[in-house]
Amino acid sequence: MTVTALLALGRPEEIGLFIAKAVATMPYLRDALHLTVSALAEPTIEVPRQRIVVALRDLYDQARNELNPEAIQVLAVAFSRVNDEQRVSALMQLLSSKGQSATRDTLIKTVQGFLGCKNLDAAFGVLHRLVSAEFVGNLQLASLQRLVTDAARVASEADVPEGEHSDPA
């Protein structure tokens, strides 16, 4: 609730520090941080997208080490939706340093986030990880087909610069 209030008041740059201090003084809050990150990434009130981006970045800068694995994954998905490859990569590395790896659902949502921003390179990078040996047995063929179809759609919608043709003939 306080996070939403800070967003509404136009003070997104204070959210990360607020969360870091709250978790430091009340460690039991760490278990619910994924809900806070979700509320921040998709607020129930109307706020400019830029405020959300500032709030997410402040959370990353001020409190990323306080996040539990579930909250790290939610934050990574949120950053993919705003096309922030560097922070997604850093969060995946942070997750690995904690002896965890992203879940299949997190990777699927991350691919979808990058595709929504029309960032095929990042989407394919995550998709490659998704079809690795670790997930191939758990990945439903329909999910993989949908992601590849979405990627093909985004690629076909990409602007071809003037004078260039996608057809070599």
mmCIF file of C-alpha atoms in Angstrom:
data_model
loop_
_atom_site.group_PDB
_atom_site.id
_atom_site.type_symbol
_atom_site.label_atom_id
_atom_site.label_comp_id
_atom_site.label_asym_id
_atom_site.label_seq_id
_atom_site.Cartn_x
_atom_site.Cartn_y
_atom_site.Cartn_z
ATOM 1 C CA MET A 1 0.000 0.000 0.000
ATOM 2 C CA THR A 2 2.809 2.429 0.838
ATOM 3 C CA VAL A 3 4.560 1.592 -2.426
ATOM 4 C CA THR A 4 1.412 2.475 -4.365
ATOM 5 C CA ALA A 5 1.063 5.708 -2.393
ATOM 6 C CA LEU A 6 4.640 6.714 -3.200
ATOM 7 C CA LEU A 7 3.940 6.045 -6.879
ATOM 8 C CA ALA A 8 0.721 8.073 -6.773
ATOM 9 C CA LEU A 9 2.474 10.965 -5.034
ATOM 10 C CA GLY A 10 5.128 11.073 -7.730
ATOM 11 C CA ARG A 11 7.949 9.874 -5.477
ATOM 12 C CA PRO A 12 9.102 6.655 -7.171
ATOM 13 C CA GLU A 13 12.764 7.372 -6.395
ATOM 14 C CA GLU A 14 12.058 6.693 -2.705
ATOM 15 C CA ILE A 15 10.576 3.228 -3.118
ATOM 16 C CA GLY A 16 13.806 1.213 -3.174
ATOM 17 C CA LEU A 17 15.158 2.743 0.009
ATOM 18 C CA PHE A 18 11.783 2.338 1.720
ATOM 19 C CA ILE A 19 11.677 -1.363 0.851
ATOM 20 C CA ALA A 20 15.312 -1.936 1.854
ATOM 21 C CA LYS A 21 14.772 -0.303 5.249
ATOM 22 C CA ALA A 22 11.470 -2.110 5.818
ATOM 23 C CA VAL A 23 13.032 -5.509 5.134
ATOM 24 C CA ALA A 24 16.111 -4.695 7.209
ATOM 25 C CA THR A 25 13.987 -3.859 10.254
ATOM 26 C CA MET A 26 11.302 -6.491 9.664
ATOM 27 C CA PRO A 27 12.940 -9.507 7.945
ATOM 28 C CA TYR A 28 9.685 -11.473 7.885
ATOM 29 C CA LEU A 29 8.517 -9.108 5.108
ATOM 30 C CA ARG A 30 11.049 -10.684 2.748
ATOM 31 C CA ASP A 31 8.694 -13.618 2.130
ATOM 32 C CA ALA A 32 6.080 -11.316 0.581
ATOM 33 C CA LEU A 33 8.393 -9.100 -1.457
ATOM 34 C CA HIS A 34 7.313 -10.720 -4.719
ATOM 35 C CA LEU A 35 3.842 -9.302 -4.093
ATOM 36 C CA THR A 36 5.300 -5.839 -3.533
ATOM 37 C CA VAL A 37 7.344 -6.051 -6.730
ATOM 38 C CA SER A 38 4.245 -7.217 -8.640
ATOM 39 C CA ALA A 39 2.225 -4.308 -7.259
ATOM 40 C CA LEU A 40 4.978 -1.954 -8.310
ATOM 41 C CA ALA A 41 5.318 -3.402 -11.821
ATOM 42 C CA GLU A 42 1.571 -3.395 -12.434
ATOM 43 C CA PRO A 43 0.003 -0.823 -10.108
ATOM 44 C CA THR A 44 -3.747 -0.787 -9.569
ATOM 45 C CA ILE A 45 -3.795 2.986 -10.014
ATOM 46 C CA GLU A 46 -3.097 5.009 -13.135
ATOM 47 C CA VAL A 47 0.462 6.336 -13.090
ATOM 48 C CA PRO A 48 2.797 7.333 -15.901
ATOM 49 C CA ARG A 49 4.943 4.469 -17.164
ATOM 50 C CA GLN A 50 8.083 6.505 -16.474
ATOM 51 C CA ARG A 51 7.278 6.542 -12.745
ATOM 52 C CA ILE A 52 7.031 2.774 -12.782
ATOM 53 C CA VAL A 53 10.394 2.513 -14.554
ATOM 54 C CA VAL A 54 12.014 4.899 -12.042
ATOM 55 C CA ALA A 55 10.531 2.927 -9.145
ATOM 56 C CA LEU A 56 11.732 -0.412 -10.557
ATOM 57 C CA ARG A 57 15.223 0.963 -11.105
ATOM 58 C CA ASP A 58 15.310 2.436 -7.606
ATOM 59 C CA LEU A 59 14.213 -0.898 -6.159
ATOM 60 C CA TYR A 60 16.986 -2.572 -8.124
ATOM 61 C CA ASP A 61 19.602 -0.037 -7.006
ATOM 62 C CA GLN A 62 18.610 0.145 -3.346
ATOM 63 C CA ALA A 63 17.167 -3.252 -2.441
ATOM 64 C CA ARG A 64 18.130 -5.984 -4.914
ATOM 65 C CA ASN A 65 20.226 -7.783 -2.301
ATOM 66 C CA GLU A 66 17.227 -7.880 0.039
ATOM 67 C CA LEU A 67 15.030 -9.686 -2.497
ATOM 68 C CA ASN A 68 14.225 -13.350 -2.191
ATOM 69 C CA PRO A 69 14.466 -15.570 -5.314
ATOM 70 C CA GLU A 70 10.774 -15.217 -6.122
ATOM 71 C CA ALA A 71 10.945 -11.410 -5.937
ATOM 72 C CA ILE A 72 14.096 -11.387 -8.083
ATOM 73 C CA GLN A 73 12.239 -13.299 -10.772
ATOM 74 C CA VAL A 74 9.230 -10.975 -10.654
ATOM 75 C CA LEU A 75 11.571 -7.996 -10.954
ATOM 76 C CA ALA A 76 13.387 -9.586 -13.911
ATOM 77 C CA VAL A 77 10.076 -10.055 -15.735
ATOM 78 C CA ALA A 78 9.128 -6.444 -14.962
ATOM 79 C CA PHE A 79 12.421 -5.236 -16.430
ATOM 80 C CA SER A 80 11.921 -7.327 -19.567
ATOM 81 C CA ARG A 81 8.610 -5.520 -20.092
ATOM 82 C CA VAL A 82 10.464 -2.181 -20.118
ATOM 83 C CA ASN A 83 13.250 -3.610 -22.317
ATOM 84 C CA ASP A 84 16.036 -3.394 -19.729
ATOM 85 C CA GLU A 85 18.333 -6.228 -20.798
ATOM 86 C CA GLN A 86 21.189 -5.293 -18.481
ATOM 87 C CA ARG A 87 19.106 -5.464 -15.319
ATOM 88 C CA VAL A 88 17.406 -8.692 -16.403
ATOM 89 C CA SER A 89 20.820 -10.251 -16.959
ATOM 90 C CA ALA A 90 22.144 -8.942 -13.643
ATOM 91 C CA LEU A 91 19.107 -10.294 -11.800
ATOM 92 C CA MET A 92 19.532 -13.722 -13.422
ATOM 93 C CA GLN A 93 23.178 -13.677 -12.290
ATOM 94 C CA LEU A 94 22.103 -12.629 -8.788
ATOM 95 C CA LEU A 95 19.673 -15.537 -8.739
ATOM 96 C CA SER A 96 22.468 -17.905 -9.774
ATOM 97 C CA SER A 97 24.733 -16.535 -7.065
ATOM 98 C CA LYS A 98 22.057 -17.533 -4.557
ATOM 99 C CA GLY A 99 22.131 -21.098 -5.907
ATOM 100 C CA GLN A 100 18.813 -20.692 -7.727
ATOM 101 C CA SER A 101 17.756 -20.553 -11.340
ATOM 102 C CA ALA A 102 14.794 -18.904 -12.977
ATOM 103 C CA THR A 103 11.688 -21.013 -13.305
ATOM 104 C CA ARG A 104 10.263 -22.016 -16.649
ATOM 105 C CA ASP A 105 7.329 -19.647 -16.152
ATOM 106 C CA THR A 106 9.674 -16.750 -15.369
ATOM 107 C CA LEU A 107 11.672 -17.405 -18.530
ATOM 108 C CA ILE A 108 8.508 -17.614 -20.638
ATOM 109 C CA LYS A 109 7.236 -14.315 -19.211
ATOM 110 C CA THR A 110 10.662 -12.750 -19.765
ATOM 111 C CA VAL A 111 10.662 -13.810 -23.427
ATOM 112 C CA GLN A 112 7.151 -12.387 -23.782
ATOM 113 C CA GLY A 113 8.242 -9.142 -22.118
ATOM 114 C CA PHE A 114 11.107 -8.654 -24.552
ATOM 115 C CA LEU A 115 8.890 -9.592 -27.489
ATOM 116 C CA GLY A 116 6.386 -6.978 -26.331
ATOM 117 C CA CYS A 117 9.206 -4.432 -26.667
ATOM 118 C CA LYS A 118 10.146 -5.910 -30.053
ATOM 119 C CA ASN A 119 13.602 -6.855 -28.773
ATOM 120 C CA LEU A 120 14.234 -10.080 -30.663
ATOM 121 C CA ASP A 121 17.867 -10.440 -29.617
ATOM 122 C CA ALA A 122 17.023 -10.447 -25.926
ATOM 123 C CA ALA A 123 13.961 -12.640 -26.461
ATOM 124 C CA PHE A 124 15.976 -15.227 -28.377
ATOM 125 C CA GLY A 125 18.698 -15.148 -25.730
ATOM 126 C CA VAL A 126 16.198 -16.065 -23.039
ATOM 127 C CA LEU A 127 14.413 -18.506 -25.357
ATOM 128 C CA HIS A 128 17.730 -20.289 -25.902
ATOM 129 C CA ARG A 129 18.088 -20.692 -22.158
ATOM 130 C CA LEU A 130 14.499 -21.894 -21.946
ATOM 131 C CA VAL A 131 15.023 -24.752 -24.386
ATOM 132 C CA SER A 132 18.199 -25.865 -22.655
ATOM 133 C CA ALA A 133 18.410 -29.384 -21.311
ATOM 134 C CA GLU A 134 17.190 -28.246 -17.898
ATOM 135 C CA PHE A 135 13.760 -27.240 -19.186
ATOM 136 C CA VAL A 136 13.263 -29.218 -22.378
ATOM 137 C CA GLY A 137 11.447 -32.051 -20.585
ATOM 138 C CA ASN A 138 9.152 -29.665 -18.725
ATOM 139 C CA LEU A 139 8.446 -27.299 -21.604
ATOM 140 C CA GLN A 140 5.169 -28.006 -23.310
ATOM 141 C CA LEU A 141 5.385 -28.029 -27.075
ATOM 142 C CA ALA A 142 2.429 -25.631 -27.322
ATOM 143 C CA SER A 143 4.236 -23.061 -25.128
ATOM 144 C CA LEU A 144 7.371 -23.270 -27.238
ATOM 145 C CA GLN A 145 5.399 -23.022 -30.496
ATOM 146 C CA ARG A 146 3.536 -19.965 -29.204
ATOM 147 C CA LEU A 147 6.789 -18.221 -28.233
ATOM 148 C CA VAL A 148 8.422 -18.973 -31.580
ATOM 149 C CA THR A 149 5.276 -17.815 -33.403
ATOM 150 C CA ASP A 150 5.263 -14.592 -31.374
ATOM 151 C CA ALA A 151 8.932 -14.043 -32.190
ATOM 152 C CA ALA A 152 8.278 -14.620 -35.897
ATOM 153 C CA ARG A 153 5.372 -12.161 -35.783
ATOM 154 C CA VAL A 154 7.549 -9.503 -34.142
ATOM 155 C CA ALA A 155 10.296 -10.132 -36.692
ATOM 156 C CA SER A 156 7.884 -9.811 -39.593
ATOM 157 C CA GLU A 157 6.554 -6.524 -38.177
ATOM 158 C CA ALA A 158 10.048 -5.070 -37.897
ATOM 159 C CA ASP A 159 10.665 -2.104 -40.121
ATOM 160 C CA VAL A 160 12.921 -2.764 -43.081
ATOM 161 C CA PRO A 161 15.065 0.316 -43.748
ATOM 162 C CA GLU A 162 14.424 2.214 -46.986
ATOM 163 C CA GLY A 163 16.268 0.655 -49.914
ATOM 164 C CA GLU A 164 16.723 -2.708 -48.209
ATOM 165 C CA HIS A 165 14.624 -5.744 -48.951
ATOM 166 C CA SER A 166 14.167 -8.861 -46.944
ATOM 167 C CA ASP A 167 13.865 -10.780 -50.221
ATOM 168 C CA PRO A 168 17.317 -11.402 -51.748
ATOM 169 C CA ALA A 169 15.902 -11.591 -55.305
#
